[in-house]
Short mmCIF file of C-alpha atoms in Angstrom, two decimals:
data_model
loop_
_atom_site.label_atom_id
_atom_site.label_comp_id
_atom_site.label_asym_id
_atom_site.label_seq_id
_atom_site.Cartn_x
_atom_site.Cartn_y
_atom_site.Cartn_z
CA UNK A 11 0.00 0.00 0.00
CA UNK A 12 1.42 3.39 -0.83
CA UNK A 13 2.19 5.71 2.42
CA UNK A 14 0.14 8.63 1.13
CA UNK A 15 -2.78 6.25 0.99
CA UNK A 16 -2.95 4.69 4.62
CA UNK A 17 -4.43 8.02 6.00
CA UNK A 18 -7.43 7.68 3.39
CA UNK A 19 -7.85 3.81 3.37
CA UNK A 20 -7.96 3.82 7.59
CA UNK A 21 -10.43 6.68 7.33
CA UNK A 22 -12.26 4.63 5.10
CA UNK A 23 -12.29 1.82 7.12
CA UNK A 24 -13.23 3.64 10.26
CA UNK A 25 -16.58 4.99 8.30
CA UNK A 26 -17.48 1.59 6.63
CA UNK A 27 -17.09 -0.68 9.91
CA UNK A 28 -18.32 2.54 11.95
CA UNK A 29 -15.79 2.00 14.37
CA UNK A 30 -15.93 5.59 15.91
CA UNK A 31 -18.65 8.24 15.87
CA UNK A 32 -18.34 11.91 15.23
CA UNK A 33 -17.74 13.98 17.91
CA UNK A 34 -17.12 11.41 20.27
CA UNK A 35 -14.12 10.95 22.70
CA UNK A 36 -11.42 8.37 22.23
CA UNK A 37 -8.70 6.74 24.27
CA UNK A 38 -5.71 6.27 22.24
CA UNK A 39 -3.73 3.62 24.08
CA UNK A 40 0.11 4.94 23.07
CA UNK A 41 3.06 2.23 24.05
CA UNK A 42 5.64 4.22 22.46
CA UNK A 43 6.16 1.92 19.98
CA UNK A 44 5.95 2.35 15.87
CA UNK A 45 2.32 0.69 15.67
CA UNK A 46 0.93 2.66 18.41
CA UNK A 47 2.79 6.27 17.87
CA UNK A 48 1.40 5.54 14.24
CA UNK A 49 -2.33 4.99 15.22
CA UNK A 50 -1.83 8.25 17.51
CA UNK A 51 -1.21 10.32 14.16
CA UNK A 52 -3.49 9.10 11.95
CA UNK A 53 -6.10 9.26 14.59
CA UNK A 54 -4.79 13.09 15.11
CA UNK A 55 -5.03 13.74 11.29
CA UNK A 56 -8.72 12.53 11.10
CA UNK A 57 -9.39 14.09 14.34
CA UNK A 58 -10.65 17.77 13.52
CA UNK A 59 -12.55 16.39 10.81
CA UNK A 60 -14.51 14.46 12.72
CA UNK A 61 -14.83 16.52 15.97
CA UNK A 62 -13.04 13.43 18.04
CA UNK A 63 -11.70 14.26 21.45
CA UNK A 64 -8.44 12.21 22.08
CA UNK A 65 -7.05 11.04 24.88
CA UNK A 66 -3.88 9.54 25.32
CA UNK A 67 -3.10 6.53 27.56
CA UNK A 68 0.40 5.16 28.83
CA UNK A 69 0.98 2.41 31.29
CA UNK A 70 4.59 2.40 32.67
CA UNK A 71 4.97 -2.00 33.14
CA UNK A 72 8.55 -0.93 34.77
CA UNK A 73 9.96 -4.35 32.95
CA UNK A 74 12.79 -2.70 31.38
CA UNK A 75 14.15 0.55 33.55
CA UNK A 76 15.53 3.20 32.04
CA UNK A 77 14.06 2.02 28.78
CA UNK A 78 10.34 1.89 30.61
CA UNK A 79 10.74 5.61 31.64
CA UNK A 80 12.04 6.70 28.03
CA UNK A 81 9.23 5.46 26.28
CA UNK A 82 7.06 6.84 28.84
CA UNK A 83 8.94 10.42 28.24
CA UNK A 84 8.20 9.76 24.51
CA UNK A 85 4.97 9.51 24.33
CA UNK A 86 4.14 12.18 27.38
CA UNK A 87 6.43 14.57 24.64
CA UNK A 88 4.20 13.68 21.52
CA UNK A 89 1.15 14.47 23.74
CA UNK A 90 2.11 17.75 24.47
CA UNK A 91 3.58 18.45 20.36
CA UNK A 92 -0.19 17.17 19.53
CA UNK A 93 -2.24 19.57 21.75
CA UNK A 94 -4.12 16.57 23.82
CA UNK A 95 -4.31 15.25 27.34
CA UNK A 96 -2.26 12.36 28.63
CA UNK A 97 -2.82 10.12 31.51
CA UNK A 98 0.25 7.89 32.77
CA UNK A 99 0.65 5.38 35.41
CA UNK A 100 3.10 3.18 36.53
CA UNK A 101 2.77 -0.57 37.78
CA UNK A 102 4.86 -3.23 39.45
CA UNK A 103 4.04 -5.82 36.40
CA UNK A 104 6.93 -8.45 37.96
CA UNK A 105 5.60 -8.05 41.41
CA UNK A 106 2.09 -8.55 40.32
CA UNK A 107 2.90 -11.71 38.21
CA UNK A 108 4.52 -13.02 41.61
CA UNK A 109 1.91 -12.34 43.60
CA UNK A 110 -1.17 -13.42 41.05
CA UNK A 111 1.33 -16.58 40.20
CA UNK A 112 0.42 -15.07 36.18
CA UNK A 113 3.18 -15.09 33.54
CA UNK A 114 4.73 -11.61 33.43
CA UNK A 115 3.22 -11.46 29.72
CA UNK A 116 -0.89 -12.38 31.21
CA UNK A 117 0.07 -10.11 33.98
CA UNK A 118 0.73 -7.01 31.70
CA UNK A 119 -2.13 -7.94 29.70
CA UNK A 120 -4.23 -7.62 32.93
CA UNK A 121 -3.05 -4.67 34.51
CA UNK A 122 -3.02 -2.95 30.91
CA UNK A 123 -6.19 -3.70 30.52
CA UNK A 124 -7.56 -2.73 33.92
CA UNK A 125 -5.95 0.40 33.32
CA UNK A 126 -7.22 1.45 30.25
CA UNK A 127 -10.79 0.35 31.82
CA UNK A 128 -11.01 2.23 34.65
CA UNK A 129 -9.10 5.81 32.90
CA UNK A 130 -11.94 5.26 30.43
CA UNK A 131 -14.45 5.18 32.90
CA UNK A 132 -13.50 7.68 35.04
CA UNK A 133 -13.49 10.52 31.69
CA UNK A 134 -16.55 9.15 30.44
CA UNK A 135 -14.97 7.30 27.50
CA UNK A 136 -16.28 4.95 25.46
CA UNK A 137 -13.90 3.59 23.16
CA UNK A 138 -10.45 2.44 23.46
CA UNK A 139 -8.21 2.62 20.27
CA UNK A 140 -5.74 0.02 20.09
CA UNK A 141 -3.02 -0.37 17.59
CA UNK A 142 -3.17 -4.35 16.46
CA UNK A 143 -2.49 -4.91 12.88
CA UNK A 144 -2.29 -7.56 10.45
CA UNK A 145 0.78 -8.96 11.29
CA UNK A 146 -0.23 -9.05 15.24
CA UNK A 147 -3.48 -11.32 13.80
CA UNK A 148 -1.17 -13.69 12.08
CA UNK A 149 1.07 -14.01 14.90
CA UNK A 150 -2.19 -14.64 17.16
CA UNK A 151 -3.41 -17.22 14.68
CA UNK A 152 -0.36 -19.42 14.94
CA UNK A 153 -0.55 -18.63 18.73
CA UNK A 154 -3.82 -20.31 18.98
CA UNK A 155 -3.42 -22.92 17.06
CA UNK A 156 -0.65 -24.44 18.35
CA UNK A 157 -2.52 -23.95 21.47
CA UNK A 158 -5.10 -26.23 20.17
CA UNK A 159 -7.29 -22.97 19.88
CA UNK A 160 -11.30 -23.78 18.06
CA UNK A 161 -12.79 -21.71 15.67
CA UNK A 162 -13.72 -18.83 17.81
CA UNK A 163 -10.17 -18.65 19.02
CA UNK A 164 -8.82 -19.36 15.30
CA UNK A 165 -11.22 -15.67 14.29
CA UNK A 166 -8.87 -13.87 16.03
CA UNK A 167 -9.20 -9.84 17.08
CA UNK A 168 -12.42 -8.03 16.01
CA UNK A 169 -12.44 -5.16 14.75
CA UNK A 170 -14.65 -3.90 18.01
CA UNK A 171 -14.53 -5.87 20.78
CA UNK A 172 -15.73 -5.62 24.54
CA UNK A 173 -13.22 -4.71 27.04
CA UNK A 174 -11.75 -8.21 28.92
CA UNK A 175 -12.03 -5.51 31.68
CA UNK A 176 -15.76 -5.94 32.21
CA UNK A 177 -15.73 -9.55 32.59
CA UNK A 178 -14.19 -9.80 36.27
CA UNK A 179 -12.16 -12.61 35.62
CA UNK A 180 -10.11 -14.52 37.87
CA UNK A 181 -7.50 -13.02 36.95
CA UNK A 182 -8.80 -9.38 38.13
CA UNK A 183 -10.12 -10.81 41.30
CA UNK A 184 -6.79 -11.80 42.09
CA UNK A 185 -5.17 -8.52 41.29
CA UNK A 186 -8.25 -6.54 43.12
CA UNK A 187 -8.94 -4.69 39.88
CA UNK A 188 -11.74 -3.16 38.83
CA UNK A 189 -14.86 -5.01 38.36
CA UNK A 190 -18.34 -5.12 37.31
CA UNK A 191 -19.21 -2.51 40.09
CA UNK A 192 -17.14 -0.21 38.94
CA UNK A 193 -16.76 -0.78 35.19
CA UNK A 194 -19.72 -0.50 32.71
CA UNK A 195 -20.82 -3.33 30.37
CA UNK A 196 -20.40 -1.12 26.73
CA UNK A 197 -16.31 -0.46 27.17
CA UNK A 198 -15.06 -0.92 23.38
CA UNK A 199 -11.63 -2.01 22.62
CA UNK A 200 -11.27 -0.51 18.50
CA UNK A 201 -8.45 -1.68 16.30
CA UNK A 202 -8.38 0.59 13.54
CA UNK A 203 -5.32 -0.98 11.47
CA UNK A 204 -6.37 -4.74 12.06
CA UNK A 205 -5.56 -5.04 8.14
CA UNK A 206 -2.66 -2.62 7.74
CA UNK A 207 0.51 -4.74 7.76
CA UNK A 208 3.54 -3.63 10.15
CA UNK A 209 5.65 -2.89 7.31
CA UNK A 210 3.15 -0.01 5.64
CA UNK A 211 3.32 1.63 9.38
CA UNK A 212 6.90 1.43 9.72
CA UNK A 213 6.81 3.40 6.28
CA UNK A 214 4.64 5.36 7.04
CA UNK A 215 6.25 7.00 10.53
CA UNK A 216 9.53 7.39 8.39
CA UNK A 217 7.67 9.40 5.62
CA UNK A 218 5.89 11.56 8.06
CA UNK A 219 8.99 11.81 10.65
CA UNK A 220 6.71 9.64 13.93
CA UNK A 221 9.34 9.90 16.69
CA UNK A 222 9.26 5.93 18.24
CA UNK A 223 10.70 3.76 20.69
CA UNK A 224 12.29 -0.19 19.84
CA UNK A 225 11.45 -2.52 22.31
CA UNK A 226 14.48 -5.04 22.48
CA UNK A 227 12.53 -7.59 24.33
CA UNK A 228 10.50 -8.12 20.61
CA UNK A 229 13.64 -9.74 19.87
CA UNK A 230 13.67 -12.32 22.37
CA UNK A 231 13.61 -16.02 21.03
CA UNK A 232 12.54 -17.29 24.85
CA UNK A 233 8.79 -15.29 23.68
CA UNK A 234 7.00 -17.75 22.30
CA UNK A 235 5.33 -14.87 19.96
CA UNK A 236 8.60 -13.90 18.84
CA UNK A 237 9.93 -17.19 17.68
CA UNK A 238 7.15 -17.56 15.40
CA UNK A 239 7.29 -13.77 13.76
CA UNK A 240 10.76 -14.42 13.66
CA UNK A 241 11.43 -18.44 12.96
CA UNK A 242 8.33 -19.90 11.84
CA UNK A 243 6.52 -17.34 9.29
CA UNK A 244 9.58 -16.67 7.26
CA UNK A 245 9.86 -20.46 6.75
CA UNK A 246 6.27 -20.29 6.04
CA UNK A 247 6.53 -17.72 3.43
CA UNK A 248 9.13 -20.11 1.63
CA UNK A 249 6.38 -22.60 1.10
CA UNK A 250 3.27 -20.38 1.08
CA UNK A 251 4.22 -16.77 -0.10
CA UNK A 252 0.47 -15.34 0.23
CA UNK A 253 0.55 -16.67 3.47
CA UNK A 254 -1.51 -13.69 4.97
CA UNK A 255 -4.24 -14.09 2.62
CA UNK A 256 -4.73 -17.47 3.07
CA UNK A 257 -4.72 -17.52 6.81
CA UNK A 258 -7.19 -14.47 6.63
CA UNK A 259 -9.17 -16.64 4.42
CA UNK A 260 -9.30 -19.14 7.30
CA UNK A 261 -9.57 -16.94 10.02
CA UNK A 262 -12.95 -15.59 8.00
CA UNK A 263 -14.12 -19.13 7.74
CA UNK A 264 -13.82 -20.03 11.25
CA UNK A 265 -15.44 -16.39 12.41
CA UNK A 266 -18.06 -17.59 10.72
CA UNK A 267 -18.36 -20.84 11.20
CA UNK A 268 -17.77 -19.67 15.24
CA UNK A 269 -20.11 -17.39 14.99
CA UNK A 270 -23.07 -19.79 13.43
CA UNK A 271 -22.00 -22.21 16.46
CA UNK A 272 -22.74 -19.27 18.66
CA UNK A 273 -25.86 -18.11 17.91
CA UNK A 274 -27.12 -21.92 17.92
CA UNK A 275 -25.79 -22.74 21.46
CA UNK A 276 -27.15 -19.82 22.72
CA UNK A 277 -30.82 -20.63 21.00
CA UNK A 278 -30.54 -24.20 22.78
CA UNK A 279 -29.58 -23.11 26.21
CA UNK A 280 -32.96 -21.33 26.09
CA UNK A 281 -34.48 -24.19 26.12
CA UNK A 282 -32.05 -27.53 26.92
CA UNK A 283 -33.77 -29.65 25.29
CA UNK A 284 -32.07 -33.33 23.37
CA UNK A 285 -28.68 -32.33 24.90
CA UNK A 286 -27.37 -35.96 24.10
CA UNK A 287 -28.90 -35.78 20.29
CA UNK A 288 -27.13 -32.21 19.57
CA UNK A 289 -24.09 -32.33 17.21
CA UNK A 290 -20.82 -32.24 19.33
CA UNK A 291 -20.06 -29.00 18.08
CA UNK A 292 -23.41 -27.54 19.77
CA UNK A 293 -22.65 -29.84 22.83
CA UNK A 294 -19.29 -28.27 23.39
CA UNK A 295 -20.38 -24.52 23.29
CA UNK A 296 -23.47 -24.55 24.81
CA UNK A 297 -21.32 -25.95 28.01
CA UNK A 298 -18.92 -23.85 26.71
CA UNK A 299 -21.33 -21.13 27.25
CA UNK A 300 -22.61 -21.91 30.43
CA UNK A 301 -18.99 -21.77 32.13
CA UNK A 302 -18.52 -18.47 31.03
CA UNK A 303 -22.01 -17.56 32.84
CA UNK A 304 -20.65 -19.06 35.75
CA UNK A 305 -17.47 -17.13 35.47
CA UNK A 306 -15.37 -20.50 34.97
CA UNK A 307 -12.03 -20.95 33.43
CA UNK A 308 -13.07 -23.70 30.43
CA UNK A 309 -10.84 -25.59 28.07
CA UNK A 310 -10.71 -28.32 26.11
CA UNK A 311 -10.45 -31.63 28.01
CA UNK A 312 -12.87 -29.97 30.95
CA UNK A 313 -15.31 -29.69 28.16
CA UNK A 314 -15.15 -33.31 27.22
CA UNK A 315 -15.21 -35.04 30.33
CA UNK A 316 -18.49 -33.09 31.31
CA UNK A 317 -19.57 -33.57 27.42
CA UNK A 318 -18.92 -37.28 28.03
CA UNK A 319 -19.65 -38.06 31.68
CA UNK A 320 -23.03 -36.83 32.71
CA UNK A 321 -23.58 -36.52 36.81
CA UNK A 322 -19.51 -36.78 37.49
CA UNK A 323 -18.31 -33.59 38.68
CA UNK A 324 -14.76 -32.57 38.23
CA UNK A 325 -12.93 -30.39 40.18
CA UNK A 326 -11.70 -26.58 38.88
CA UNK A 327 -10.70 -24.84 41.99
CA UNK A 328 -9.77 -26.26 45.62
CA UNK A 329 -13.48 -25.35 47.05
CA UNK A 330 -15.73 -25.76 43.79
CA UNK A 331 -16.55 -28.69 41.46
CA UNK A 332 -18.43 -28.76 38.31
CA UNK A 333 -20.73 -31.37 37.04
CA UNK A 334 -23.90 -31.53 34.05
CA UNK A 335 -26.78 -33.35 34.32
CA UNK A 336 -28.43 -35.30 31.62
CA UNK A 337 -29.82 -32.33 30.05
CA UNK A 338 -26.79 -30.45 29.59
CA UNK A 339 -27.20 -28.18 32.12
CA UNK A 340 -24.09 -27.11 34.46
CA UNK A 341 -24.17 -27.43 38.49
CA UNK A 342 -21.46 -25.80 40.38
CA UNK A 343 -20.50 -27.90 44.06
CA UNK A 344 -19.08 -26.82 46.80
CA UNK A 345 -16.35 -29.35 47.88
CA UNK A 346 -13.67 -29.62 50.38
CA UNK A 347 -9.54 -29.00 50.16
CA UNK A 348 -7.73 -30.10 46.92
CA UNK A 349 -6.08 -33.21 48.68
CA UNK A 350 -2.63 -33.03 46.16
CA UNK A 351 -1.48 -36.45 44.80
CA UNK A 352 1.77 -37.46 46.14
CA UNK A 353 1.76 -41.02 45.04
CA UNK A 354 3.81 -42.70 42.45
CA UNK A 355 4.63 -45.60 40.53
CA UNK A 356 8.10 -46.94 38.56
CA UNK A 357 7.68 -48.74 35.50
CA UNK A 358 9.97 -50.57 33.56
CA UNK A 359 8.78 -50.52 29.71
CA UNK A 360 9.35 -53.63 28.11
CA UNK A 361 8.02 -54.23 24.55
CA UNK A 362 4.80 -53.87 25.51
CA UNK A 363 2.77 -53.85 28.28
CA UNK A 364 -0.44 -51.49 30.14
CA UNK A 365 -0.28 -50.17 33.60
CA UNK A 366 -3.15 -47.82 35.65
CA UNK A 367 -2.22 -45.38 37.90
CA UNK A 368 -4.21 -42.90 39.63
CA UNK A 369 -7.63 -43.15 36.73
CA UNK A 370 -5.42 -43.07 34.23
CA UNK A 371 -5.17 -46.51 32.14
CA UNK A 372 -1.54 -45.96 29.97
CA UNK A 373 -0.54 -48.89 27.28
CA UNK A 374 2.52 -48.72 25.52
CA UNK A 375 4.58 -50.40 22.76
CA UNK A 376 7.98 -50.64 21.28
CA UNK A 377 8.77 -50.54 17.52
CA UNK A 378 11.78 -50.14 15.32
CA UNK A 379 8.76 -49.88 12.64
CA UNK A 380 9.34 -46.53 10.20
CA UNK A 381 5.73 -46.23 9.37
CA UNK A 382 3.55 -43.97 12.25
CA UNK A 383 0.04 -44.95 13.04
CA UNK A 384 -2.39 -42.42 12.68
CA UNK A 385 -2.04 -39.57 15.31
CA UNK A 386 -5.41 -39.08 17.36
CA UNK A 387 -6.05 -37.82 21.10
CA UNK A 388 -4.78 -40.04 23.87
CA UNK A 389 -1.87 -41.11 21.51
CA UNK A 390 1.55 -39.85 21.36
CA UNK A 391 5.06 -41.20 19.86
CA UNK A 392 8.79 -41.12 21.55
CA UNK A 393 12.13 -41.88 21.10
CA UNK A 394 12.40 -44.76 23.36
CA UNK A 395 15.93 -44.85 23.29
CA UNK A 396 15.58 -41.36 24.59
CA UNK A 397 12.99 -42.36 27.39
CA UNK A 398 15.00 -45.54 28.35
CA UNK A 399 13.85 -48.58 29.82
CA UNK A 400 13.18 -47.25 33.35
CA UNK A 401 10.30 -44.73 34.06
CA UNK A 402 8.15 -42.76 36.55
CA UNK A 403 4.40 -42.18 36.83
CA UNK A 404 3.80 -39.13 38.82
CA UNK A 405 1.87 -35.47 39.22
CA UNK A 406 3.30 -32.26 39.49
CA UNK A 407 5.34 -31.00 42.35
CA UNK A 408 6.26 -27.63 43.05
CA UNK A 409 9.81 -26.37 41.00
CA UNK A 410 9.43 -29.48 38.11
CA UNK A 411 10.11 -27.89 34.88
CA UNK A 412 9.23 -29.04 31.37
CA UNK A 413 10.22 -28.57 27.85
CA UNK A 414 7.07 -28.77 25.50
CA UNK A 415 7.99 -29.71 21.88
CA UNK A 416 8.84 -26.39 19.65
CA UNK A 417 10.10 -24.73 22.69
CA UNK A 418 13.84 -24.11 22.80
CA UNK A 419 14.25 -24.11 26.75
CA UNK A 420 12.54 -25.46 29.74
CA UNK A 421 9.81 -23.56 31.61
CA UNK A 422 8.61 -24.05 34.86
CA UNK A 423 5.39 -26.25 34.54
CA UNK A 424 3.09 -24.00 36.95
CA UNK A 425 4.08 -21.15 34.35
CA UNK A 426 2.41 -23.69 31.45
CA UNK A 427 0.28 -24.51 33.57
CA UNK A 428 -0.90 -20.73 33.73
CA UNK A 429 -0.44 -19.74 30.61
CA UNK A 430 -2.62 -22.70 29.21
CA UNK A 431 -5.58 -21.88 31.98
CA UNK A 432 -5.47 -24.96 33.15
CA UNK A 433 -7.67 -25.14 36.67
CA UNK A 434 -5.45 -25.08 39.51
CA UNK A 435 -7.19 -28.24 40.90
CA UNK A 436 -6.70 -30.04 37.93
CA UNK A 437 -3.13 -29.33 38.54
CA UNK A 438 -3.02 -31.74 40.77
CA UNK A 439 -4.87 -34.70 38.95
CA UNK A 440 -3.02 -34.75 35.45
CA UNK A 441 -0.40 -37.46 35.22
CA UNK A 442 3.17 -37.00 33.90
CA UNK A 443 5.97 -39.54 33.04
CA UNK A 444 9.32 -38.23 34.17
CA UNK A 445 12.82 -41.15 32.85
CA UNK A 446 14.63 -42.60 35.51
CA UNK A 447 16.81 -39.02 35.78
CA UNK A 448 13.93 -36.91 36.32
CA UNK A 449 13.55 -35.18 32.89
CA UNK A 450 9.77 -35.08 32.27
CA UNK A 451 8.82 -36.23 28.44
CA UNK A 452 5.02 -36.42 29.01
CA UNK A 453 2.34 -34.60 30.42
CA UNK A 454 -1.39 -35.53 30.56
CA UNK A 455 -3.34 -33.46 27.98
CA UNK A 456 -0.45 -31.05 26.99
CA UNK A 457 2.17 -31.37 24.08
CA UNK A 458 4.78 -33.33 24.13
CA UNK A 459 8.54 -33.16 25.77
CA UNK A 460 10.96 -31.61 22.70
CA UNK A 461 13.92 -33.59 23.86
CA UNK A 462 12.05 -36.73 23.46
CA UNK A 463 10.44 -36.10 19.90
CA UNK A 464 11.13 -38.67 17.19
CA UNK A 465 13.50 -37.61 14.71
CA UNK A 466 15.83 -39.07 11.51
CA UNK A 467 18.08 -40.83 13.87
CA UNK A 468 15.21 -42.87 15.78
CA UNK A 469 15.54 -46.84 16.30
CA UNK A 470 13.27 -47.53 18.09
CA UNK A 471 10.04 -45.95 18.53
CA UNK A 472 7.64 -45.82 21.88
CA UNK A 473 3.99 -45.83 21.16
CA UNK A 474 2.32 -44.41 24.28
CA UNK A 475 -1.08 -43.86 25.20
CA UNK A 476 -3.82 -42.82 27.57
CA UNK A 477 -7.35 -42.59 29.16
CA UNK A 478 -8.83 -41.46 31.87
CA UNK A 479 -11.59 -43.40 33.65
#
């Protein structure tokens, strides 16, 4: 896209998908980087003709000193260049992500969020201008699904969205942020450049002179974000070189596909009838649904033991458990303290053999066989030379540390744990296999140690799989 056009074709857009009204106010959340300092002056360009009132929004994360404070300077010095007010706070993001046991990354998110929320509130704001763009969508895409995301995570960001702020999540309630009592239902988050690619803004702040900070950590390969902008799309782009079309292609598919899904769950849940003759797609969200009503963390394999188990109630947090009854409806139980599994068993894998430990029924089998069975849940494959002969069934314990496949260092497995919003209860339940040194290679329901993957050099291969009873 040419530079002088951008101006034009985000006015455009803002008028089609009537993303702002005139004359209204807008916060203009400003990070100091390129994509946000650009949104701040195309936003000032089309302000006078539209009679907007900015406002501009910084949050100070203090995660990088000195460099924190500049961009902070930055943007508080564009502010005053541009003629509009500026609002600024500072928060202890690393102290916070300690104390909500949150990954520093879902901590910022939080805490920037709950910021903008509550300075939109308080100056009678109703929409918040963000500065996502097409390559941020991408990124998110291959985010999700690697995260074994469905089609409403595959849609990605909308163009207007509600404000996570309004939902007093878990995550706010641990943090003591703002919530429903002092927030209003109605808070917009508005990404104006959600098709503008990174590379047209970049140009664009160097034709028009945008003063903006580089944020080194965007580097980082230990950001899970960052390896795929910079390790996996460029490979991508070798085999697929309209990649971002044809991802946008699927990401408008499974919006609407999501969004069909939607409307049909929420038709059934007003009246639950035939639960057990729905299609599993309706099954899924309209329990789906009802676990956001009740304020739950949901994913995947929660879903499908109350999908498949009707009347067994599973636990999600040390004092509640969670159950539906033949009609698909959810109950919420009050139960007593997590009791945290401390048992476990040592197994010695010979060429085949089956074992049960803790609900869990595990078979496995050797094979210097080259050709794979078809993949399928409950089924993974290892290097058994890597494994070895000797293993341990176990659960988590405080400090163990795990290298999911794709990852190119350990993490610590609460930290996956958290990241993948998986219940803390449940925690406690999922088995892992850990070789006779300790280093874990398998963890109930989540991917797959990377140390431990097969490669070209495998002999022998370990079939391995699971199910829970």
């Amino acid at each position: 896209m040419p530079v002088s056009h951008l101006l034009q074709r985000v006015d455009q857009i803002i008028i089609a998908r009537e993303l702002f009204c005139r004359g209204q106010k807008i916060l203009v959340a400003a990070s100091g980087g390129v994509d946000s300092m650009v949104l701040l002056e195309l936003l000032h360009q089309l302000a006078k003709k539209n009679s907007w009132k900015l406002v501009i929004a910084h949050l100070n994360h203090g995660l990088r000193g000195r460099s924190s404070d500049a961009d902070e300077r930055l943007v508080a010095r564009t502010a005053k260049k541009l003629g509009w007010p500026m609002v600024a706070e500072h928060a202890d993001v690393k102290k916070i992500s300690r104390a909500t046991k949150l990954s520093l990354e879902m901590a910022a998110r939080v805490v920037r969020h709950d910021f903008l929320a509550r300075t939109a509130v308080r100056l009678k704001i109703r929409s918040i201008a963000l500065a996502h763009h097409a390559d941020d969508q991408l990124e998110l895409f291959f985010l999700r699904l690697l995260r074994g995301s469905g089609n409403e995570g595959l849609a990605g960001m909308k163009w207007i969205a509600p404000s996570p702020a309004t939902s007093w999540s878990p995550a706010f309630r641990r943090l003591g942020a703002a919530g429903p009592n002092r927030l209003k239902a109605g808070l917009q988050l508005v990404r104006p450049l959600l098709d503008t690619n990174k590379a047209d803004l970049a140009a664009f702040a160097r034709e028009h002179k945008i003063p903006f900070r580089e944020d080194a950590s965007n580097a980082s390969l230990d950001v899970q974000r960052n390896r795929i902008r910079h390790e996996l799309l460029p490979l991508l782009r070798k085999y697929q070189s309209a990649l971002d079309r044809t991802v946008g292609r699927v990401m408008n598919l499974a919006a609407a596909d999501a969004e069909f899904i939607h409307s049909a769950a929420t038709d059934w849940l007003k009246s639950r009838r035939n639960f057990e003759k729905l299609p599993v797609a309706l099954q899924r969200h309209g329990l789906l649904l009802q676990l956001r009503q009740h304020e739950t963390a949901a994913d995947y394999e929660l879903i499908e033991r109350l999908r498949e188990s009707p009347g067994e109630a599973f636990s999600i947090s040390p004092e509640i458990s969670v159950s539906r009854d033949a009609a698909g409806k959810i109950h919420l139980h009050k139960s007593g303290k997590i009791q945290i599994q401390r048992g476990e068993q040592a197994l010695r894998l010979d060429a085949t053999g089956a074992t049960r430990f803790d609900g869990v029924t595990i078979q496995w089998k050797l094979s210097t066989s080259k050709t794979l069975p078809p993949r399928r849940i409950g089924r993974e494959f290892f290097d058994a030379d890597k494994v070895g002969s000797a293993i341990v069934l176990r659960h988590w314990q405080p400090g163990d540390r795990f290298q999911p496949i794709g990852m190119s260092a350990s993490v610590k497995l609460q930290d996956l744990f958290t990241n993948l919003k998986v219940p803390r209860a449940r925690r406690h339940e999922l088995v892992l296999a850990a070789t006779a040194d300790g280093a874990i290679f398998w963890v109930e329901g989540l991917r797959i140690g990377e140390q431990f993957k097969l490669s070209g050099k495998t002999l022998r291969r370990l079939q391995w799989g699971w199910k829970r009873h």
